[in-house]
Amino acid sequence: MWAEDPPPAKGPTRLYIKSGTLDTSKGVPLALHGVDALIAPGGDGKKMGGKLVQLRAGVVGLTYDSIAKLLNGKMKNSKVKDLKVSSDKGEIKINGKVQKIIPLPFEVKGPVSVTADGKLDLHASTEKAAKIPISGVADALGLTMQKMVGKGKHKGIEAEKQDVIFDPDELWGLPIHGQLTSARVGKNELLLTFGHPASRRRGTQTASNREH
């Protein structure tokens, strides 16, 4: 008796979302704008029904409250606490507290750009501790970016000199992957554009008056 040929393998499903919202594994909402994605088996079986999502193109918007929730979740075992994120004249500003003898408030502010390997780079052009510029006392207080973040301790976040690098694939805790090509600091949200690496525009993406 001849065996029947196996059914042809089902290819990935293409999905286009003109506008919508997706919650991260921690319940943090992400706004989707014109997202073109491919969905295929291969993800974590406990998340999204075992599906793997590849972002081909589109924009993902994160409110600053959402970013703060994601970062606080990632840094929960760190000396850094109570992170708050906002925008200030086209730059990202992060306020928080670092645990020394007493909790010491700090502020980091700077432009964002995209690295060559598609990660989000916050360059800390302004750093303050208790409203005083850090540069002269950073080593004495242990407030260098590496010491605050803790190199290698937080999946998806690392610090290099005056830069904090975020891996967008890791931050939302879902089997979603894409090539980040640009980032723009808006008044109410950070807009991350995904697409082909050739479309990447290097440098800081500033805010405009028009929001998605």
Coordinates of C-alpha atoms in Angstrom, one line a residue:
M1 CA 0.0 0.0 0.0
W2 CA 1.4 3.4 -1.0
A3 CA 1.8 5.9 1.8
E4 CA 0.1 9.2 1.1
D5 CA 2.3 12.3 0.7
P6 CA 2.3 14.5 3.7
P7 CA 0.4 17.7 3.5
P8 CA 2.4 20.7 2.3
A9 CA 4.0 22.7 5.1
K10 CA 1.9 25.8 5.9
G11 CA 3.9 29.0 5.4
P12 CA 3.8 32.0 7.6
T13 CA 0.6 34.2 7.7
R14 CA 0.9 37.8 6.8
L15 CA -0.8 40.3 9.0
Y16 CA -1.3 44.0 8.4
I17 CA -2.5 46.2 11.3
K18 CA -3.5 49.7 10.3
S19 CA -4.0 50.8 13.9
G20 CA -4.2 48.7 17.1
T21 CA -2.9 47.9 20.5
L22 CA -0.8 45.0 21.7
D23 CA -0.1 44.2 25.4
T24 CA 3.3 43.0 26.5
S25 CA 3.7 40.0 28.8
K26 CA 3.5 42.5 31.7
G27 CA 0.3 44.1 30.4
V28 CA 2.0 47.2 29.1
P29 CA 0.2 48.5 26.0
L30 CA 2.0 49.1 22.7
A31 CA 0.4 51.2 20.0
L32 CA 0.7 49.8 16.5
H33 CA 0.6 52.0 13.4
G34 CA 0.7 50.5 9.9
V35 CA 2.4 47.3 11.0
D36 CA 3.2 44.6 8.4
A37 CA 4.1 41.3 10.1
L38 CA 4.6 37.6 9.4
I39 CA 3.3 35.1 11.9
A40 CA 4.7 31.5 12.0
P41 CA 5.1 28.6 14.5
G42 CA 8.2 28.7 16.5
G43 CA 7.7 30.9 19.5
D44 CA 7.4 30.2 23.2
G45 CA 4.5 27.8 23.6
K46 CA 3.2 29.7 26.6
K47 CA 3.1 33.0 24.8
M48 CA 1.0 34.0 21.8
G49 CA 0.0 30.4 21.2
G50 CA 3.4 29.3 20.3
K51 CA 3.7 31.8 17.4
L52 CA 6.7 33.8 16.3
V53 CA 6.0 37.3 14.9
Q54 CA 8.5 39.0 12.6
L55 CA 7.9 42.8 12.1
R56 CA 8.5 43.6 8.4
A57 CA 7.6 47.3 8.7
G58 CA 5.6 49.7 10.8
V59 CA 5.7 52.0 13.8
V60 CA 5.3 51.0 17.4
G61 CA 4.5 53.7 19.9
L62 CA 5.3 53.5 23.6
T63 CA 4.0 56.1 26.0
Y64 CA 6.5 57.3 28.5
D65 CA 4.5 55.7 31.3
S66 CA 4.7 52.4 29.4
I67 CA 8.5 52.7 29.0
A68 CA 8.8 53.4 32.8
K69 CA 6.8 50.3 33.6
L70 CA 9.0 48.2 31.3
L71 CA 12.2 49.6 32.8
N72 CA 11.0 49.2 36.4
G73 CA 10.1 45.6 35.6
K74 CA 13.6 44.9 34.2
M75 CA 15.4 46.8 37.0
K76 CA 13.4 45.4 40.0
N77 CA 16.5 43.7 41.5
S78 CA 18.7 46.7 40.9
K79 CA 19.7 49.5 43.2
V80 CA 17.9 51.8 40.8
K81 CA 14.3 52.3 41.8
D82 CA 11.2 54.4 41.0
L83 CA 12.1 55.2 37.4
K84 CA 10.0 57.8 35.6
V85 CA 10.3 58.6 31.9
S86 CA 9.3 61.8 30.0
S87 CA 10.2 63.9 27.0
D88 CA 11.9 67.2 27.2
K89 CA 12.6 69.3 24.1
G90 CA 13.0 66.3 21.8
E91 CA 15.1 64.3 24.3
I92 CA 14.3 61.5 26.7
K93 CA 14.5 62.2 30.4
I94 CA 14.7 59.5 33.0
N95 CA 14.3 60.3 36.7
G96 CA 14.8 57.8 39.5
K97 CA 16.5 56.9 42.8
V98 CA 19.7 54.9 43.4
Q99 CA 20.1 53.3 46.7
K100 CA 23.2 54.5 48.5
I101 CA 23.2 55.1 52.3
I102 CA 20.0 56.9 51.6
P103 CA 18.0 56.9 48.3
L104 CA 19.6 59.5 46.1
P105 CA 17.5 61.0 43.3
F106 CA 19.1 61.2 39.9
E107 CA 18.2 62.5 36.4
V108 CA 19.5 61.4 33.0
K109 CA 18.6 63.2 29.8
G110 CA 19.7 62.9 26.2
P111 CA 18.9 62.2 22.6
V112 CA 18.0 58.8 21.3
S113 CA 19.4 57.1 18.2
V114 CA 19.6 53.6 16.7
T115 CA 22.8 51.6 16.8
A116 CA 24.2 49.7 13.8
D117 CA 22.7 46.4 15.1
G118 CA 19.2 47.9 15.6
K119 CA 19.1 48.7 19.3
L120 CA 17.9 51.9 20.9
D121 CA 20.6 54.1 22.3
L122 CA 20.0 56.8 24.9
H123 CA 23.0 59.1 25.1
A124 CA 23.2 60.6 28.6
S125 CA 24.3 64.1 27.6
T126 CA 23.0 65.5 31.0
E127 CA 23.4 63.6 34.3
K128 CA 22.4 64.9 37.7
A129 CA 22.3 63.6 41.2
A130 CA 20.2 65.5 43.7
K131 CA 19.9 68.2 41.0
I132 CA 23.7 68.6 40.9
P133 CA 25.7 67.7 37.7
I134 CA 27.3 64.3 38.3
S135 CA 30.5 64.6 36.4
G136 CA 32.7 65.7 39.3
V137 CA 31.4 63.2 41.9
A138 CA 30.2 60.2 39.8
D139 CA 33.0 57.8 40.8
A140 CA 32.8 58.8 44.5
L141 CA 29.1 58.2 44.6
G142 CA 29.1 55.2 42.3
L143 CA 26.8 56.8 39.9
T144 CA 28.4 56.0 36.6
M145 CA 25.9 54.5 34.1
Q146 CA 27.6 51.1 34.3
K147 CA 27.3 51.0 38.1
M148 CA 23.7 52.1 38.2
V149 CA 22.5 49.8 35.5
G150 CA 24.8 46.9 36.4
K151 CA 26.4 45.5 33.3
G152 CA 25.0 42.1 32.2
K153 CA 22.4 41.9 35.0
H154 CA 19.4 43.0 33.2
K155 CA 18.4 41.3 30.0
G156 CA 17.7 43.8 27.3
I157 CA 19.5 46.7 29.0
E158 CA 23.2 47.6 29.2
A159 CA 25.3 50.6 29.8
E160 CA 28.4 51.8 28.0
K161 CA 30.1 54.9 29.2
Q162 CA 27.4 57.6 28.8
D163 CA 25.0 55.5 26.8
V164 CA 22.2 53.2 27.9
I165 CA 21.4 50.6 25.2
F166 CA 18.0 49.0 25.0
D167 CA 17.2 45.9 23.0
P168 CA 13.6 46.3 21.8
D169 CA 13.3 42.5 21.2
E170 CA 13.8 41.9 24.9
L171 CA 11.8 44.7 26.5
W172 CA 8.3 43.5 25.8
G173 CA 8.9 39.9 26.7
L174 CA 7.1 38.4 23.7
P175 CA 8.3 36.3 20.7
I176 CA 8.2 39.4 18.5
H177 CA 11.3 40.4 16.5
G178 CA 12.0 43.2 14.1
Q179 CA 14.8 45.5 12.8
L180 CA 14.6 48.9 14.5
T181 CA 15.5 51.5 11.9
S182 CA 14.7 54.8 13.6
A183 CA 13.3 56.4 16.8
R184 CA 11.5 59.6 17.3
V185 CA 10.8 61.4 20.6
G186 CA 7.3 62.7 20.5
K187 CA 5.5 64.8 23.1
N188 CA 3.5 61.9 24.5
E189 CA 5.2 58.8 23.2
L190 CA 8.4 57.3 21.8
L191 CA 7.9 56.2 18.2
L192 CA 10.0 53.2 17.0
T193 CA 10.1 52.5 13.3
F194 CA 10.8 49.0 12.1
G195 CA 11.8 47.9 8.6
H196 CA 14.6 46.9 6.4
P197 CA 18.1 47.8 7.7
A198 CA 18.8 49.8 4.5
S199 CA 16.1 52.2 5.5
R200 CA 17.8 53.1 8.8
R201 CA 18.5 56.8 9.3
R202 CA 21.3 57.3 11.7
G203 CA 21.3 60.0 14.3
T204 CA 18.7 61.5 16.7
Q205 CA 15.1 61.6 15.7
T206 CA 13.5 64.8 17.0
A207 CA 10.0 65.5 18.0
S208 CA 7.5 67.1 15.7
N209 CA 4.2 68.7 16.4
R210 CA 2.2 66.0 14.7
E211 CA 1.7 62.8 16.7
H212 CA 0.4 59.4 15.5

